[in-house]
Short mmCIF file of C-alpha atoms in Angstrom, two decimals:
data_model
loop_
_atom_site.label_atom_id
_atom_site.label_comp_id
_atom_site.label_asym_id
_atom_site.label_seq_id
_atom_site.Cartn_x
_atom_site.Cartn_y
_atom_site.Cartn_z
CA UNK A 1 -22.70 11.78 27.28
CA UNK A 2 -19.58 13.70 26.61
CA UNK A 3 -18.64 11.49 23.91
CA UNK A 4 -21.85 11.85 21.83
CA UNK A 5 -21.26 15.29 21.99
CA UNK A 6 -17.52 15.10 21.16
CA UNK A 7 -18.31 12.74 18.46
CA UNK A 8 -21.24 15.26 17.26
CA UNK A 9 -18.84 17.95 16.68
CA UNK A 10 -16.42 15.91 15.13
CA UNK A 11 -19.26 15.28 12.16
CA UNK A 12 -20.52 18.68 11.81
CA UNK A 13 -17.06 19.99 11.18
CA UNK A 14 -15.44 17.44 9.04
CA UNK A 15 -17.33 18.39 6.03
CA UNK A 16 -16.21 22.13 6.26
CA UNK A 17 -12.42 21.05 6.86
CA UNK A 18 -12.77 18.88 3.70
CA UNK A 19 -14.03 22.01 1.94
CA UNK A 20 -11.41 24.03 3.29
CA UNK A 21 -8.51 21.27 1.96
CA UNK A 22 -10.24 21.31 -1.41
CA UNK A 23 -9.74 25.42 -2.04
CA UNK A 24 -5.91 25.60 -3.94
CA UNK A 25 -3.88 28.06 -1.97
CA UNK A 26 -1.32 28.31 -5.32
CA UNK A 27 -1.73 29.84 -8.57
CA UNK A 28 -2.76 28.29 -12.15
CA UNK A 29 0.96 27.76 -13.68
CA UNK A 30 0.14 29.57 -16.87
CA UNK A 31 1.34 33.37 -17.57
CA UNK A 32 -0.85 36.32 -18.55
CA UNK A 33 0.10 37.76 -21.68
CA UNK A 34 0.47 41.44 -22.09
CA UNK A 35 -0.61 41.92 -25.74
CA UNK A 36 1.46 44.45 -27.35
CA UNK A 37 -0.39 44.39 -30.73
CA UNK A 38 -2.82 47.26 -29.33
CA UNK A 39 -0.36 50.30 -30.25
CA UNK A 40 -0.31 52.38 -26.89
CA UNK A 41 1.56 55.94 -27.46
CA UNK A 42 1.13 59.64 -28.00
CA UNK A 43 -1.20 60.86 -30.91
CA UNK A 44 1.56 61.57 -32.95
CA UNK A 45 2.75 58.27 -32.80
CA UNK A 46 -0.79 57.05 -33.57
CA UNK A 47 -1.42 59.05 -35.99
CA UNK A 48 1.69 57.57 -37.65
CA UNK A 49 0.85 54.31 -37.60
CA UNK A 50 3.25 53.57 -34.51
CA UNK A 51 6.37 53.72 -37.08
CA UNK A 52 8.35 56.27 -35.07
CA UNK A 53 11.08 54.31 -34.52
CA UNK A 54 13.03 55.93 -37.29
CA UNK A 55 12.11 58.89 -36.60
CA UNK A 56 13.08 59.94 -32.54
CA UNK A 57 12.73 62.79 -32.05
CA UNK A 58 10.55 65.40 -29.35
CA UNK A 59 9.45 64.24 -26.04
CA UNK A 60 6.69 62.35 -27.37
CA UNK A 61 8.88 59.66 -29.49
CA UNK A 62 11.06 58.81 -26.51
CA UNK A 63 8.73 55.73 -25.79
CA UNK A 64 9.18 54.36 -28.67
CA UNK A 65 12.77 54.79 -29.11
CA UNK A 66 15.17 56.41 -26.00
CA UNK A 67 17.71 57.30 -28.80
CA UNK A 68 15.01 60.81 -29.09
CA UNK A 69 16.40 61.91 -25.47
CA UNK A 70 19.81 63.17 -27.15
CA UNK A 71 17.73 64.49 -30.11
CA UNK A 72 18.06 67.91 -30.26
CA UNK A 73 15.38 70.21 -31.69
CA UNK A 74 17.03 71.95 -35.35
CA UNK A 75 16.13 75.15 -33.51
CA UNK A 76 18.03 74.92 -30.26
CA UNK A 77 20.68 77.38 -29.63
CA UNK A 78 21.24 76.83 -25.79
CA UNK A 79 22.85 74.27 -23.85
CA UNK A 80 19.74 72.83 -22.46
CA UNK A 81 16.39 71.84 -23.20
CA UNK A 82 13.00 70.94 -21.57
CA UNK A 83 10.02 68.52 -22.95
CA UNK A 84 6.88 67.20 -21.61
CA UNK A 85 3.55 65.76 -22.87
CA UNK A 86 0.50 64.50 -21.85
CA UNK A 87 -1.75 62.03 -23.75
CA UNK A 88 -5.13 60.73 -23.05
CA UNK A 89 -5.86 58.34 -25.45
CA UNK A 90 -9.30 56.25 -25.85
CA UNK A 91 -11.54 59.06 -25.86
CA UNK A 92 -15.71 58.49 -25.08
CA UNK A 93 -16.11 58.88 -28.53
CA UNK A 94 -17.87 55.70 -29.32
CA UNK A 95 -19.21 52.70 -27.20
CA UNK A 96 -15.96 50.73 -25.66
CA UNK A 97 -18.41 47.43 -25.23
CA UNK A 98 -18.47 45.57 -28.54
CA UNK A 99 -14.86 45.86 -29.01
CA UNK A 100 -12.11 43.33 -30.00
CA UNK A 101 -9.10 44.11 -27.69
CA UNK A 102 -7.08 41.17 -28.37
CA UNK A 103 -7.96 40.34 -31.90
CA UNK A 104 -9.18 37.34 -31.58
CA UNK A 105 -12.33 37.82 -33.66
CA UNK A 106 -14.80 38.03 -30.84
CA UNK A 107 -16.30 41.43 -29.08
CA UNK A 108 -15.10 41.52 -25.38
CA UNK A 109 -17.01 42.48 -22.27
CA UNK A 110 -15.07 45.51 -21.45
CA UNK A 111 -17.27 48.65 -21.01
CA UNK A 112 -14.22 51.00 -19.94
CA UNK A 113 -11.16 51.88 -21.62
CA UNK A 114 -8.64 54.22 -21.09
CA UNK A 115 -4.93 55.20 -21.89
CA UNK A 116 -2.84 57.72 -20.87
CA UNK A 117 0.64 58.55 -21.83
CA UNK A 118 2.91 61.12 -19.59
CA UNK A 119 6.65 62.07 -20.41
CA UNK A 120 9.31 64.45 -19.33
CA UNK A 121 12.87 65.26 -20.92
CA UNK A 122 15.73 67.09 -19.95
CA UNK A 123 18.79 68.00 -22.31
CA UNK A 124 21.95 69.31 -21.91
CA UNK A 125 24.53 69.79 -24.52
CA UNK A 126 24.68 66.14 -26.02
CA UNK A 127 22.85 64.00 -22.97
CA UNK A 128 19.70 63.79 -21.95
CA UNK A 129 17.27 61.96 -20.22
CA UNK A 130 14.13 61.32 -19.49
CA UNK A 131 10.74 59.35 -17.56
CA UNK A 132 7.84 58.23 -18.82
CA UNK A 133 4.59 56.16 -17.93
CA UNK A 134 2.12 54.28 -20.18
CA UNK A 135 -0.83 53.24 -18.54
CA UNK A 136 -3.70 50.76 -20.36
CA UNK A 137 -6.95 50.15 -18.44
CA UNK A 138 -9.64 47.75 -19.51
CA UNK A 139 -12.55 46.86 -17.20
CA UNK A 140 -14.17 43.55 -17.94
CA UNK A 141 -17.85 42.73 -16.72
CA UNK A 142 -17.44 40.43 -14.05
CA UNK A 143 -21.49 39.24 -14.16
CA UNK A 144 -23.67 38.72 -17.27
CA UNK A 145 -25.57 41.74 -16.06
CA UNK A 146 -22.29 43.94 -16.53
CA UNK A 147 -22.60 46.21 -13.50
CA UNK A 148 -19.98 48.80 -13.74
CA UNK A 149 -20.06 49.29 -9.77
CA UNK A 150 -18.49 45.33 -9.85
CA UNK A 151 -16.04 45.72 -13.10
CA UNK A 152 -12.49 43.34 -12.52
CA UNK A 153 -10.40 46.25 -14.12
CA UNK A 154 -7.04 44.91 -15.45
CA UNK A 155 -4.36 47.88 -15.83
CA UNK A 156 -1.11 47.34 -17.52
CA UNK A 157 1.41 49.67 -16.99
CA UNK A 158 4.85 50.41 -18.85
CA UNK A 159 7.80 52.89 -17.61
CA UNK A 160 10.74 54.18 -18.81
CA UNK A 161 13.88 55.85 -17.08
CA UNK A 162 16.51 55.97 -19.62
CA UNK A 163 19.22 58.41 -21.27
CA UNK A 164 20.51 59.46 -24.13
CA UNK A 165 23.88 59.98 -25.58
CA UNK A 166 24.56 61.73 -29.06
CA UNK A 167 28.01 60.81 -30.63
CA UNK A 168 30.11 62.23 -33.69
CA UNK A 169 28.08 65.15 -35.00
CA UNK A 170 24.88 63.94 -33.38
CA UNK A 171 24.66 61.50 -36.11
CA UNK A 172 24.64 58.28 -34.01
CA UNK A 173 23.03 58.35 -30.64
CA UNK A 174 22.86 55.62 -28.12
CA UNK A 175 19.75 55.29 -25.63
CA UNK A 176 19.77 52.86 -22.85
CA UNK A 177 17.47 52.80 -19.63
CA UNK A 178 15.32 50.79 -17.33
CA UNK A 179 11.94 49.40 -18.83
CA UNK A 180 9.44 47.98 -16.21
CA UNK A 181 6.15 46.79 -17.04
CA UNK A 182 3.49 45.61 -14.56
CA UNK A 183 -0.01 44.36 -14.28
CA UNK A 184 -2.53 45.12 -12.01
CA UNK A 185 -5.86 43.58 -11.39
CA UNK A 186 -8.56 44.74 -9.49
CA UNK A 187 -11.84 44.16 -7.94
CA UNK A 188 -13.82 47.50 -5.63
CA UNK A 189 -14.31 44.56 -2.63
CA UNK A 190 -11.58 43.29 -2.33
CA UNK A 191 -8.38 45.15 -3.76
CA UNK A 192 -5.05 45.12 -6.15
CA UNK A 193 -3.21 41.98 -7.06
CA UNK A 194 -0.06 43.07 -8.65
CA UNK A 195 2.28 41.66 -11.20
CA UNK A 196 5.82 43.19 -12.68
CA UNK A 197 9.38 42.88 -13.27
CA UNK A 198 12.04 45.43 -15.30
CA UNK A 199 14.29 45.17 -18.15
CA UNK A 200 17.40 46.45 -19.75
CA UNK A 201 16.15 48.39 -22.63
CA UNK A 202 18.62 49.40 -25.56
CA UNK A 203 18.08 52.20 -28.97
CA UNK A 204 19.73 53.69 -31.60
CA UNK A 205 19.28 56.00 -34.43
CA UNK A 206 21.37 56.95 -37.08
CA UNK A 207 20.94 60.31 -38.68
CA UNK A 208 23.71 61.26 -41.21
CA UNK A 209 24.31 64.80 -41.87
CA UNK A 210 23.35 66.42 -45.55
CA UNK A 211 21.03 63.28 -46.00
CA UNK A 212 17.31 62.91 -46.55
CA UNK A 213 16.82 59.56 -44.11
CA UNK A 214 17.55 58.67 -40.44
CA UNK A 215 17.54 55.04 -39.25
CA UNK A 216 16.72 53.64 -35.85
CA UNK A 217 16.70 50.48 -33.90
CA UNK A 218 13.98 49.36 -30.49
CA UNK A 219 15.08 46.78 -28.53
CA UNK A 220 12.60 45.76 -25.34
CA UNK A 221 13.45 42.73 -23.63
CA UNK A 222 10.75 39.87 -22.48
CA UNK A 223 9.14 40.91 -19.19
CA UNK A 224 7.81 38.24 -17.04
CA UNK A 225 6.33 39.57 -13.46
CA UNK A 226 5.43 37.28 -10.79
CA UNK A 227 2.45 37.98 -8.55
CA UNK A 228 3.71 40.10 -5.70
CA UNK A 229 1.63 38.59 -2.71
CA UNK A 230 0.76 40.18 -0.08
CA UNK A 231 0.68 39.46 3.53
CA UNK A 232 -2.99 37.63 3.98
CA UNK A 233 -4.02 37.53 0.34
CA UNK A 234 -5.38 34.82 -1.53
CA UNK A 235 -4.52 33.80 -5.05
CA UNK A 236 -8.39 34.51 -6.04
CA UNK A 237 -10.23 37.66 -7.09
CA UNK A 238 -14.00 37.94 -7.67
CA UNK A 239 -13.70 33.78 -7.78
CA UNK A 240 -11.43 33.56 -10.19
CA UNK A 241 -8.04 31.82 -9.46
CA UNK A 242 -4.93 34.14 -10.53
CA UNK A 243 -1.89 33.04 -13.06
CA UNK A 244 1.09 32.66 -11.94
CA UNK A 245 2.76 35.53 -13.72
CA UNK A 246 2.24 38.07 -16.62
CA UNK A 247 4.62 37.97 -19.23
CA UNK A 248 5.54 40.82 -21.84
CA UNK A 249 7.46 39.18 -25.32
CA UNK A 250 10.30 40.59 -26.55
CA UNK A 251 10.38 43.09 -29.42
CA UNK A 252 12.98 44.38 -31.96
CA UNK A 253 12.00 47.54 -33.82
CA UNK A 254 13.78 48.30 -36.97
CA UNK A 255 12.31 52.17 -38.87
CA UNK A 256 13.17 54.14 -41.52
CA UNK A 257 12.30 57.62 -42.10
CA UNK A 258 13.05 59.99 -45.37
CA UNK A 259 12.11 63.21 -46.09
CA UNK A 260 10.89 64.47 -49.77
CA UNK A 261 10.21 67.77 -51.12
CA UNK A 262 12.58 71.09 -51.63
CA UNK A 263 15.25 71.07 -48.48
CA UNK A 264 14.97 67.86 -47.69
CA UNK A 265 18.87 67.42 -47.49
CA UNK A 266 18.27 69.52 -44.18
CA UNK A 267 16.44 66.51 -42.16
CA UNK A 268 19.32 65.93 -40.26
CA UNK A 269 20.57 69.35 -40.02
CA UNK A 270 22.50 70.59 -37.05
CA UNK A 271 21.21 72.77 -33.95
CA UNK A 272 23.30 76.09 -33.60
CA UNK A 273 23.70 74.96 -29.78
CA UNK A 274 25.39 71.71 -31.09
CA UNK A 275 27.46 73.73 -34.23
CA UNK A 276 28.73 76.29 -31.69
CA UNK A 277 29.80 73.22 -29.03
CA UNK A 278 31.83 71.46 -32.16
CA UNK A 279 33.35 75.14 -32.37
CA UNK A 280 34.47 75.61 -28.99
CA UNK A 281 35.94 71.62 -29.27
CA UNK A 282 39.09 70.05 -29.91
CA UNK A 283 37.84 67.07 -31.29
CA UNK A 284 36.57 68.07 -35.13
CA UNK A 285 38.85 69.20 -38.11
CA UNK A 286 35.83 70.35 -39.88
CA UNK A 287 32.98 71.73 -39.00
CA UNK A 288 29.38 71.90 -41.33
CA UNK A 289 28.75 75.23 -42.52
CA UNK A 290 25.76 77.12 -40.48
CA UNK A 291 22.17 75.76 -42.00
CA UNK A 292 20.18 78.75 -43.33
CA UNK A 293 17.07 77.41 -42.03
CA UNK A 294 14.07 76.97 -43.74
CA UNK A 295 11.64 73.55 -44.34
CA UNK A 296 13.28 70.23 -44.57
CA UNK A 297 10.62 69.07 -46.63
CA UNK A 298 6.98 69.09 -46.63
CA UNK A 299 6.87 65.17 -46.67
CA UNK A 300 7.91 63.05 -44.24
CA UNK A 301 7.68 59.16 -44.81
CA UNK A 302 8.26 56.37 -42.17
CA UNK A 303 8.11 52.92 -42.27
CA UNK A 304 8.81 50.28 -39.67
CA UNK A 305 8.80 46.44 -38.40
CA UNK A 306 8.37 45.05 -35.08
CA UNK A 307 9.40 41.59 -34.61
CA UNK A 308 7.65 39.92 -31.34
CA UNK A 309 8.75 37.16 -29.85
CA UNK A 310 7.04 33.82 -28.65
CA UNK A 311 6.08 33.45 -24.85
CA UNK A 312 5.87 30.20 -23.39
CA UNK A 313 3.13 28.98 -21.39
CA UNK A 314 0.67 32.01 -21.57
CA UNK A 315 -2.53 32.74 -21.94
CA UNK A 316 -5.21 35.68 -22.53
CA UNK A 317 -6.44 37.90 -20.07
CA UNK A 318 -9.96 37.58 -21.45
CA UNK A 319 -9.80 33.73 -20.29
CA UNK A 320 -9.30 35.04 -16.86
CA UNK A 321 -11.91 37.86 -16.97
CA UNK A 322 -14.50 35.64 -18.90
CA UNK A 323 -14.89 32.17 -17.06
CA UNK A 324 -13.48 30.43 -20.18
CA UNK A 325 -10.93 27.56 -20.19
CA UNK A 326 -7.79 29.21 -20.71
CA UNK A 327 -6.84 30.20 -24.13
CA UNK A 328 -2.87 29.70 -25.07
CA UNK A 329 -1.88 32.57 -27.13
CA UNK A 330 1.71 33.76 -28.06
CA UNK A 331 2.99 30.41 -28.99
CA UNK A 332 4.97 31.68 -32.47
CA UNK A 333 7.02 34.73 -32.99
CA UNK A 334 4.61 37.33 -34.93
CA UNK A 335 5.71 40.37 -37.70
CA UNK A 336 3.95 43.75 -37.14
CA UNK A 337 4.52 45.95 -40.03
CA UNK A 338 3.88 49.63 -40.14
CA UNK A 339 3.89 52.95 -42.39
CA UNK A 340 3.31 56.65 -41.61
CA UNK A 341 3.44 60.08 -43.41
CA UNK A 342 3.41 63.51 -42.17
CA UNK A 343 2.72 66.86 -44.41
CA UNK A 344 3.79 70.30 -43.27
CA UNK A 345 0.55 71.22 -44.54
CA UNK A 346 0.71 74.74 -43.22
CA UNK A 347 4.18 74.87 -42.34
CA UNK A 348 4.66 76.53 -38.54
CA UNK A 349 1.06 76.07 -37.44
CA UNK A 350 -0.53 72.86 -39.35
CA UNK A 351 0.62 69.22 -39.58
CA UNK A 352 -1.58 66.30 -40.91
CA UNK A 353 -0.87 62.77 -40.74
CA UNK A 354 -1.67 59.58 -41.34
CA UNK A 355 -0.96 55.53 -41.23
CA UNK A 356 -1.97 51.66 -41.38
CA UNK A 357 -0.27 48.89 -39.32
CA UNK A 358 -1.23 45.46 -38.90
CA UNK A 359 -1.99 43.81 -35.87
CA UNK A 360 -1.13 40.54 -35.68
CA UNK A 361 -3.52 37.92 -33.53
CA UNK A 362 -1.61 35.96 -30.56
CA UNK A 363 -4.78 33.73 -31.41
CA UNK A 364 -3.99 30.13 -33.46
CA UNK A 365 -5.38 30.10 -37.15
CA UNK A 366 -6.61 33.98 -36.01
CA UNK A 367 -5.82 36.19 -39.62
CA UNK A 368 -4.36 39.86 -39.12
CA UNK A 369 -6.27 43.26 -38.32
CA UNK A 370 -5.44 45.66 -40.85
CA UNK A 371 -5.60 49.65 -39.15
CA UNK A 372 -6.19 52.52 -40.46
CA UNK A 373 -4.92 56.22 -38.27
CA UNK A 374 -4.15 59.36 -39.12
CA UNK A 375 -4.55 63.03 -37.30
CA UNK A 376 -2.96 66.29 -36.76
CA UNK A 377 -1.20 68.90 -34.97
CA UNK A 378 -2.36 72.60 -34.73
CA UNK A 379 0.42 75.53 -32.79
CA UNK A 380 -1.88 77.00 -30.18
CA UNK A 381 0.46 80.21 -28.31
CA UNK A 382 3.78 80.95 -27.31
CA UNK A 383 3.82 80.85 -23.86
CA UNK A 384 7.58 80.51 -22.48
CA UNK A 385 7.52 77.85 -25.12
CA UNK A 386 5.12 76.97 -28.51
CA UNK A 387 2.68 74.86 -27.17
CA UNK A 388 0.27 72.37 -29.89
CA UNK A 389 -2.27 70.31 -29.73
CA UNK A 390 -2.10 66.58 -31.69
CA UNK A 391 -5.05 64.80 -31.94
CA UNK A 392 -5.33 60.59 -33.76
CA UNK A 393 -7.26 58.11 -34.54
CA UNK A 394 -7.11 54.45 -35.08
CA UNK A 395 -9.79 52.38 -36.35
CA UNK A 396 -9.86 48.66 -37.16
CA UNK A 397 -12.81 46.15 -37.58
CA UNK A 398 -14.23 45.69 -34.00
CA UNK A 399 -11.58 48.89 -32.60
CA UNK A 400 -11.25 52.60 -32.41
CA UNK A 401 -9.27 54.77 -30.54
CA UNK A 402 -9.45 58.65 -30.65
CA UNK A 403 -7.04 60.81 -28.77
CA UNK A 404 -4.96 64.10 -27.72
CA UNK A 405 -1.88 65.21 -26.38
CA UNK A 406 -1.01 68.36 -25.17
CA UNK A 407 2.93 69.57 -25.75
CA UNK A 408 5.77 71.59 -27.63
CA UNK A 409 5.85 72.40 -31.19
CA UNK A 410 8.95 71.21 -32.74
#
């Protein structure tokens, strides 16, 4: 009798073992990729078309070149300096479901966006330094009936700790710092799966004295962050199996700014903090004669091109969210070109701006997005400091973006 019943059990719980062996316990070997074609930034940056490269300058460019850290304001006549901003970029302006995130032609199923942008800077005489955060949050349906209670929300999120040093007559500066990015994926039951690794990240800009133009230089290495596991989790959320990694591609940044208009010989002009330091040096035969002041002309024009890398082995994060076979993307190194203008409009209280960029597709045979942004900045009080408000947009077939940012007038 005892082995009937031994043998019963056996029976009844060799189909759940077999169930149990057939449910992987690794990841899929592919790699997220982290699309950087979606410009992510303050609205000044947007508004610019993202080509701020060579230009660096205020609290607000530091994230897109660290070389702006050891940029000091033409107005500055201390030893020090203090910057901060906040951004909050894809405003509730329109509908976020319908839209084409990753350019690859087709609307995703994202009802939420949001991106935020937060920076600090400290100066002193000709070093400074500086933190900032990027974060990018999508949440993808994860049933046909799109309940946003039961969204997988995928946030990817960039940092910066870097400084700044300015060389010569602040002409050249050199940035340098630590750039992380990270990925984190969500679902309400069940928790955070995390992704990230950091980089060395290395800028320049050159701005020569008595001349209309300023040149600059990104670098931001390939990021590739394995899935931190922890204790007791399994490589599956909301069904789905995870990736092995997310991956960020390399990207060199080359801009180009130039002033136009009556003064613009003063674009590169030097702070009386920074005139009066060369005067108490040892180190300069000749010192410029003090700037009068005044506008450095009304126009300002900026052009720049990113150059992104290939990643191997990597796929879209809408193939994860969506249920689809995995999509490679990322395959070929992509050009992103970009131009910006700015108009002193009403010069100490008005700025208006505005830009186009093209987004290249990660997507195989997938054409270009042409975008079109602009905005503007508006002094609000002095207040220990001049505080402004920017506002952008960006617009694109399938894609908005409106946004604001809150910081100093420079």
């Amino acid at each position: 009798m005892r082995a009937v019943l031994f043998l019963w059990v056996v029976l009844l719980a060799a189909p759940a073992a077999w169930a149990q062996d057939e449910v992987p316990e690794a990841t899929r070997p592919e790699r997220l990729y982290l699309n950087s074609g979606v410009l992510m930034g303050s609205s000044r940056v947007v508004a610019m078309g993202g080509a701020y490269v060579g230009i660096a300058e205020g609290v607000a460019g530091f994230t897109n070149n660290l070389a702006a850290l050891a940029h000091r304001s033409p107005q500055l006549d201390r030893d020090w300096d203090v910057g901060v901003t906040l951004s909050w970029m894809d405003l509730p302006l329109a509908k976020a479901k319908g839209k084409d995130l990753d350019n690859d032609g087709f609307a995703d199923d994202a009802p939420t966006t949001l991106q935020l942008l937060g920076a600090v800077l400290l100066q002193y005489r000709n070093f400074g330094m500086g933190f900032s955060l990027r974060s990018y949050q999508v949440g993808y349906c994860n049933t046909v009936h799109c309940d946003r209670s039961d969204l997988i929300r995928v946030s990817l999120i960039q940092t910066a700790l870097a400084g700044a040093l300015a060389l010569g007559r602040d002409d050249f500066i050199l940035g340098f710092g630590i750039y992380s990015a990270q990925a984190v994926l969500s679902h309400k039951p069940e928790g955070d799966w995390r992704y990230g690794n950091t980089g060395i990240a290395l800028d320049m800009l050159y701005r020569p004295q008595g001349r209309p133009y300023r040149l600059g230089v990104s670098v931001r290495p390939e990021v590739v962050g394995q899935w931190r596991r922890d204790v007791g989790q399994v490589p599956f959320i909301a069904g789905r199996q995870l990736y092995s990694a997310v991956v960020s591609p390399a990207v060199l940044s080359l801009g180009v700014s130039w002033r136009l208009g009556e003064g613009a010989e003063h674009y590169n002009r030097l702070s009386p903090a920074a005139r009066r330091q060369m005067l108490e040096g040892e180190h300069f035969a000749e010192v410029p004669p003090e700037d009068e002041g005044g506008l450095a002309g009304r126009w300002l024009l900026s052009a720049q091109a990113d150059f992104i890398s290939p990643a191997e082995n990597a796929v879209s994060i809408h193939s994860f969210t969506a249920l689809t076979d995995p999509v490679k993307v990322g395959a070929s190194g992509m050009l992103q070109p970009r131009l910006g203008v700015e108009h002193e409009t009403w010069p100490g209280r008005l700025r208006t701006r505005l830009g186009v960029f093209v987004e290249p597709s990660p997507f195989a045979d997938h054409l270009p997005r042409p975008h079109l942004t602009g905005g503007f900045e508006l002094f609000l009080f002095r207040y220990l400091e001049d505080w402004a408000l920017t506002a952008s947009f960006d617009a694109s077939r399938r894609y908005s973006n409106f946004g604001i940012s809150v910081g100093f007038w420079r």
